[in-house]
C-alpha cells in the first residue's frame, strides 16, 4: 500500500478536485467511504448532495468550521492530504476495508478525540476506485485544527502511516511496499510503479528469489559466483582493505540503466557475511577472491548429480523430520530448544525456494510459498548469535540445518525425475517439516512472522500435484493372485512432471559413499 503525504491551505480546491472528474477523467465514481461525522455516510440526502457543487460547499464549510471559528492559521497549511493506493496486482480493496484502514490511521495519528473527550479533527476519505494505471486508491483529507482550537500534532506521522499500511498488507496479504518484515526492506514507490509499467515482478523480489535459490544450491563462494552469472545476474563486489566485504546484484535486460541492490537489501540473510557463514571457509588468498568476484576467472562446472541422488534426498528428509520432531518435543518441554526456529527457518525457506525454481519456472503456489517463508525466516529473537554461526560449537539443530542444505543442493542440480511420485514424496516430507516448524514459530516469533509462515505452508500445500495426492484416499491392498473370471485392471499411467532443468552444474555436495562404488 503506497502512501503520499501532501499539505496545502485550500480546502475548497482539494474537495472540489476529489469529487470532480480528475485530470484525465479517471474519477468515475468518487464517493465518501469514511468521515468524522457518520451523517455524511448514512443520510441519503447528504450523500446525494455531494454530486452537486452546492452540496460540496456545505461539506467544505462543515470541515472548515473549527478553524474559522477559532481563527487559527496553521504553518505549512491546515489541509493534510494523504492519497493511499494499492498496486494493480492487488485488485480492489472495497469500501468496507478502506474505511477500516482510514479509521485505524485516524486513531493512530491522534486526529480523533483525546482521552479527555475534547474535540478531534474533522476529516473525510474519498474513494476513487482504479486510476489510469489500475491502482485502487482513496484520498484522506484532514483539517488540522481540532474542535477546541488546538493544532493537531504531526510528530512522526510518516512512520505511523507506514505502520498502518503494513498492518493492512499483513492482514489481507497485499503487496509489501514498506518494510515487509524483519530483515526485508519494503518496495519503494518507484519500484512498484516500474513493475506496474513493465508488467513484471518487482526486480528486488525477483532478485531475492533467484539469489536465494542459487545460494541454497551452492556450497562455496566461487561456485556461488559462477552460478549467479550463469543465471544472467550481474554481480559486483564491494572491496574494503583488499578484501571483499559485500556485493550487489542487478538483472540484465534490454535497454535502461541497471538497478543495483546489495545482498542485505534483498534479505538480511543474503548479505555476504551471512552467506559465508553457510559455506566452508575458503583457503585462497584475498587477492584471488577479489579476482574471482571481478570475473577474472571462474570455477569450472563439474558434471550434474546422479539421478539416484533424488531418492537420497527423500531419505535425508525423513531423517530431518525425525530430528525436528525430537527437537520440537524438547522445545515444548522446557524451552531448551528455543534456538531451533532461527536455526532451521532459513534453510527450510531456501529449500522451498529451490523447489519453486525447479517446479515452477513461471511462478505459482510454490513461488508464493517461498516468498512467505523467506519473509518469516528473517525474524531471529537473538540476532547477535547468528552473525558468525560457524564459530559456535555444533548442535543437533545446526547439524539438522546442514542436512537440509544438503537436500537443497541435491534438488537444485539433480537430473529430471522420472515421475510425479518421486516429486510428491519430497513435497509431502517438506510440508510435514514446515508444519512442525510452524509450531515453533508460534512460540518463538512475533505474530506477523508466524502468520507469514502459516501463509507459506498453506500456499505450499496448494501445489497441484501435492494437493491431488493429499485428496486421494489410500489405495486398498491388491491380492497377489488373480481372481478367476475377473480381468486384471491396467496399471495407472505414470504422470510425468514438467521440470525446469538446471542451467549449469556446480560443485557436488558432500555425500557418504559406500566402498567400491564408482562415480559416473
PDB file of C-alpha atoms in Angstrom, residues 330-475:
ATOM      1  CA  UNK A 330      12.290 -30.778  23.797  1.00  0.00           C
ATOM      2  CA  UNK A 331      11.264 -27.231  22.990  1.00  0.00           C
ATOM      3  CA  UNK A 332       7.748 -27.835  24.225  1.00  0.00           C
ATOM      4  CA  UNK A 333       9.005 -29.363  27.466  1.00  0.00           C
ATOM      5  CA  UNK A 334      11.334 -26.703  28.889  1.00  0.00           C
ATOM      6  CA  UNK A 335      12.096 -24.179  26.120  1.00  0.00           C
ATOM      7  CA  UNK A 336      15.586 -25.669  25.768  1.00  0.00           C
ATOM      8  CA  UNK A 337      15.067 -25.848  22.017  1.00  0.00           C
ATOM      9  CA  UNK A 338      14.296 -22.138  21.639  1.00  0.00           C
ATOM     10  CA  UNK A 339      17.108 -21.780  19.100  1.00  0.00           C
ATOM     11  CA  UNK A 340      15.649 -24.418  16.784  1.00  0.00           C
ATOM     12  CA  UNK A 341      13.435 -21.939  14.928  1.00  0.00           C
ATOM     13  CA  UNK A 342      16.150 -19.423  13.915  1.00  0.00           C
ATOM     14  CA  UNK A 343      18.496 -22.301  13.056  1.00  0.00           C
ATOM     15  CA  UNK A 344      16.092 -24.130  10.733  1.00  0.00           C
ATOM     16  CA  UNK A 345      13.762 -21.458   9.332  1.00  0.00           C
ATOM     17  CA  UNK A 346      16.184 -20.066   6.743  1.00  0.00           C
ATOM     18  CA  UNK A 347      17.291 -23.490   5.368  1.00  0.00           C
ATOM     19  CA  UNK A 348      13.659 -24.584   5.019  1.00  0.00           C
ATOM     20  CA  UNK A 349      12.771 -21.320   3.252  1.00  0.00           C
ATOM     21  CA  UNK A 350      15.748 -21.907   0.932  1.00  0.00           C
ATOM     22  CA  UNK A 351      14.553 -25.444   0.240  1.00  0.00           C
ATOM     23  CA  UNK A 352      11.063 -24.196  -0.674  1.00  0.00           C
ATOM     24  CA  UNK A 353      12.586 -21.582  -2.985  1.00  0.00           C
ATOM     25  CA  UNK A 354      14.696 -24.222  -4.739  1.00  0.00           C
ATOM     26  CA  UNK A 355      11.622 -26.390  -5.291  1.00  0.00           C
ATOM     27  CA  UNK A 356       9.738 -23.393  -6.655  1.00  0.00           C
ATOM     28  CA  UNK A 357      12.578 -22.572  -9.052  1.00  0.00           C
ATOM     29  CA  UNK A 358      12.692 -26.138 -10.389  1.00  0.00           C
ATOM     30  CA  UNK A 359       8.981 -26.964 -10.471  1.00  0.00           C
ATOM     31  CA  UNK A 360       7.501 -23.560 -11.334  1.00  0.00           C
ATOM     32  CA  UNK A 361       9.700 -21.611 -13.762  1.00  0.00           C
ATOM     33  CA  UNK A 362       6.746 -19.302 -14.467  1.00  0.00           C
ATOM     34  CA  UNK A 363       5.603 -18.881 -10.859  1.00  0.00           C
ATOM     35  CA  UNK A 364       2.812 -20.467  -8.872  1.00  0.00           C
ATOM     36  CA  UNK A 365       1.861 -21.621  -5.389  1.00  0.00           C
ATOM     37  CA  UNK A 366       5.372 -22.823  -4.518  1.00  0.00           C
ATOM     38  CA  UNK A 367       6.826 -19.482  -5.592  1.00  0.00           C
ATOM     39  CA  UNK A 368       4.377 -17.643  -3.331  1.00  0.00           C
ATOM     40  CA  UNK A 369       5.118 -20.077  -0.506  1.00  0.00           C
ATOM     41  CA  UNK A 370       8.859 -19.496  -0.815  1.00  0.00           C
ATOM     42  CA  UNK A 371       8.340 -15.717  -0.589  1.00  0.00           C
ATOM     43  CA  UNK A 372       6.187 -16.031   2.550  1.00  0.00           C
ATOM     44  CA  UNK A 373       8.606 -18.438   4.234  1.00  0.00           C
ATOM     45  CA  UNK A 374      11.657 -16.311   3.392  1.00  0.00           C
ATOM     46  CA  UNK A 375       9.922 -13.266   4.850  1.00  0.00           C
ATOM     47  CA  UNK A 376       9.053 -15.107   8.060  1.00  0.00           C
ATOM     48  CA  UNK A 377      12.525 -16.655   8.371  1.00  0.00           C
ATOM     49  CA  UNK A 378      14.156 -13.243   8.772  1.00  0.00           C
ATOM     50  CA  UNK A 379      12.807 -12.945  12.313  1.00  0.00           C
ATOM     51  CA  UNK A 380      15.518 -14.003  14.767  1.00  0.00           C
ATOM     52  CA  UNK A 381      14.890 -13.442  18.502  1.00  0.00           C
ATOM     53  CA  UNK A 382      18.662 -13.365  19.083  1.00  0.00           C
ATOM     54  CA  UNK A 383      20.260 -11.766  16.037  1.00  0.00           C
ATOM     55  CA  UNK A 384      23.730 -11.321  17.530  1.00  0.00           C
ATOM     56  CA  UNK A 385      24.458 -15.001  17.896  1.00  0.00           C
ATOM     57  CA  UNK A 386      23.826 -15.762  14.234  1.00  0.00           C
ATOM     58  CA  UNK A 387      26.205 -13.328  12.599  1.00  0.00           C
ATOM     59  CA  UNK A 388      29.128 -15.781  12.811  1.00  0.00           C
ATOM     60  CA  UNK A 389      27.484 -19.165  13.447  1.00  0.00           C
ATOM     61  CA  UNK A 390      30.465 -21.164  12.226  1.00  0.00           C
ATOM     62  CA  UNK A 391      32.398 -20.118  15.351  1.00  0.00           C
ATOM     63  CA  UNK A 392      29.849 -21.787  17.637  1.00  0.00           C
ATOM     64  CA  UNK A 393      30.045 -25.441  18.634  1.00  0.00           C
ATOM     65  CA  UNK A 394      27.719 -27.643  16.553  1.00  0.00           C
ATOM     66  CA  UNK A 395      24.354 -28.582  17.958  1.00  0.00           C
ATOM     67  CA  UNK A 396      21.739 -31.039  16.779  1.00  0.00           C
ATOM     68  CA  UNK A 397      19.769 -28.141  15.324  1.00  0.00           C
ATOM     69  CA  UNK A 398      22.792 -26.877  13.353  1.00  0.00           C
ATOM     70  CA  UNK A 399      23.519 -30.397  12.112  1.00  0.00           C
ATOM     71  CA  UNK A 400      19.895 -30.711  11.003  1.00  0.00           C
ATOM     72  CA  UNK A 401      20.179 -27.356   9.202  1.00  0.00           C
ATOM     73  CA  UNK A 402      23.273 -28.643   7.367  1.00  0.00           C
ATOM     74  CA  UNK A 403      21.330 -31.737   6.306  1.00  0.00           C
ATOM     75  CA  UNK A 404      18.510 -29.554   4.938  1.00  0.00           C
ATOM     76  CA  UNK A 405      21.047 -27.539   2.942  1.00  0.00           C
ATOM     77  CA  UNK A 406      22.467 -30.764   1.509  1.00  0.00           C
ATOM     78  CA  UNK A 407      18.966 -31.695   0.352  1.00  0.00           C
ATOM     79  CA  UNK A 408      18.516 -28.248  -1.245  1.00  0.00           C
ATOM     80  CA  UNK A 409      21.762 -28.669  -3.217  1.00  0.00           C
ATOM     81  CA  UNK A 410      20.719 -32.112  -4.409  1.00  0.00           C
ATOM     82  CA  UNK A 411      17.291 -30.896  -5.559  1.00  0.00           C
ATOM     83  CA  UNK A 412      18.768 -27.802  -7.209  1.00  0.00           C
ATOM     84  CA  UNK A 413      21.005 -29.759  -9.558  1.00  0.00           C
ATOM     85  CA  UNK A 414      19.638 -33.299  -9.759  1.00  0.00           C
ATOM     86  CA  UNK A 415      18.542 -34.770 -13.123  1.00  0.00           C
ATOM     87  CA  UNK A 416      14.937 -34.780 -14.233  1.00  0.00           C
ATOM     88  CA  UNK A 417      12.812 -37.046 -12.002  1.00  0.00           C
ATOM     89  CA  UNK A 418      11.073 -39.861 -13.809  1.00  0.00           C
ATOM     90  CA  UNK A 419       7.540 -39.495 -12.410  1.00  0.00           C
ATOM     91  CA  UNK A 420       5.357 -37.305 -10.246  1.00  0.00           C
ATOM     92  CA  UNK A 421       5.502 -39.916  -7.490  1.00  0.00           C
ATOM     93  CA  UNK A 422       9.097 -39.068  -6.603  1.00  0.00           C
ATOM     94  CA  UNK A 423       8.358 -35.333  -6.541  1.00  0.00           C
ATOM     95  CA  UNK A 424       5.198 -35.662  -4.453  1.00  0.00           C
ATOM     96  CA  UNK A 425       7.066 -37.806  -1.908  1.00  0.00           C
ATOM     97  CA  UNK A 426       9.575 -34.989  -1.391  1.00  0.00           C
ATOM     98  CA  UNK A 427       6.862 -32.310  -1.326  1.00  0.00           C
ATOM     99  CA  UNK A 428       4.948 -34.235   1.341  1.00  0.00           C
ATOM    100  CA  UNK A 429       8.059 -34.555   3.504  1.00  0.00           C
ATOM    101  CA  UNK A 430       8.817 -30.843   3.149  1.00  0.00           C
ATOM    102  CA  UNK A 431       5.197 -29.979   4.025  1.00  0.00           C
ATOM    103  CA  UNK A 432       5.421 -32.058   7.212  1.00  0.00           C
ATOM    104  CA  UNK A 433       8.672 -30.269   8.084  1.00  0.00           C
ATOM    105  CA  UNK A 434       7.090 -26.856   7.539  1.00  0.00           C
ATOM    106  CA  UNK A 435       4.145 -27.707   9.779  1.00  0.00           C
ATOM    107  CA  UNK A 436       6.492 -28.825  12.545  1.00  0.00           C
ATOM    108  CA  UNK A 437       8.330 -25.526  12.333  1.00  0.00           C
ATOM    109  CA  UNK A 438       5.002 -23.661  12.377  1.00  0.00           C
ATOM    110  CA  UNK A 439       4.510 -24.930  15.940  1.00  0.00           C
ATOM    111  CA  UNK A 440       7.898 -23.494  16.898  1.00  0.00           C
ATOM    112  CA  UNK A 441       7.119 -20.223  15.114  1.00  0.00           C
ATOM    113  CA  UNK A 442       4.030 -19.801  17.274  1.00  0.00           C
ATOM    114  CA  UNK A 443       6.260 -19.754  20.373  1.00  0.00           C
ATOM    115  CA  UNK A 444       9.421 -18.039  19.181  1.00  0.00           C
ATOM    116  CA  UNK A 445       8.440 -15.364  16.635  1.00  0.00           C
ATOM    117  CA  UNK A 446       6.273 -12.297  16.573  1.00  0.00           C
ATOM    118  CA  UNK A 447       2.683 -12.695  15.296  1.00  0.00           C
ATOM    119  CA  UNK A 448       3.496 -11.207  11.878  1.00  0.00           C
ATOM    120  CA  UNK A 449       6.311 -13.710  11.222  1.00  0.00           C
ATOM    121  CA  UNK A 450       4.139 -16.593  12.431  1.00  0.00           C
ATOM    122  CA  UNK A 451       1.352 -15.507  10.117  1.00  0.00           C
ATOM    123  CA  UNK A 452       3.756 -15.309   7.178  1.00  0.00           C
ATOM    124  CA  UNK A 453       4.957 -18.836   7.895  1.00  0.00           C
ATOM    125  CA  UNK A 454       1.392 -20.156   8.075  1.00  0.00           C
ATOM    126  CA  UNK A 455       0.564 -18.431   4.781  1.00  0.00           C
ATOM    127  CA  UNK A 456       3.622 -20.063   3.229  1.00  0.00           C
ATOM    128  CA  UNK A 457       2.591 -23.512   4.463  1.00  0.00           C
ATOM    129  CA  UNK A 458      -0.938 -23.017   3.113  1.00  0.00           C
ATOM    130  CA  UNK A 459       0.315 -21.937  -0.320  1.00  0.00           C
ATOM    131  CA  UNK A 460       2.829 -24.794  -0.440  1.00  0.00           C
ATOM    132  CA  UNK A 461       0.020 -27.290   0.184  1.00  0.00           C
ATOM    133  CA  UNK A 462      -1.851 -25.889  -2.843  1.00  0.00           C
ATOM    134  CA  UNK A 463       0.769 -27.186  -5.294  1.00  0.00           C
ATOM    135  CA  UNK A 464      -1.422 -29.098  -7.790  1.00  0.00           C
ATOM    136  CA  UNK A 465       0.325 -32.487  -7.680  1.00  0.00           C
ATOM    137  CA  UNK A 466       0.651 -32.332  -3.916  1.00  0.00           C
ATOM    138  CA  UNK A 467      -2.974 -31.255  -3.407  1.00  0.00           C
ATOM    139  CA  UNK A 468      -4.161 -34.045  -5.739  1.00  0.00           C
ATOM    140  CA  UNK A 469      -2.130 -36.662  -3.875  1.00  0.00           C
ATOM    141  CA  UNK A 470      -3.397 -35.493  -0.479  1.00  0.00           C
ATOM    142  CA  UNK A 471      -7.009 -35.525  -1.675  1.00  0.00           C
ATOM    143  CA  UNK A 472      -6.871 -39.114  -2.939  1.00  0.00           C
ATOM    144  CA  UNK A 473      -7.709 -41.918  -0.463  1.00  0.00           C
ATOM    145  CA  UNK A 474      -5.062 -44.520   0.225  1.00  0.00           C
ATOM    146  CA  UNK A 475      -5.343 -47.403  -2.273  1.00  0.00           C
TER     147      UNK A 475
END
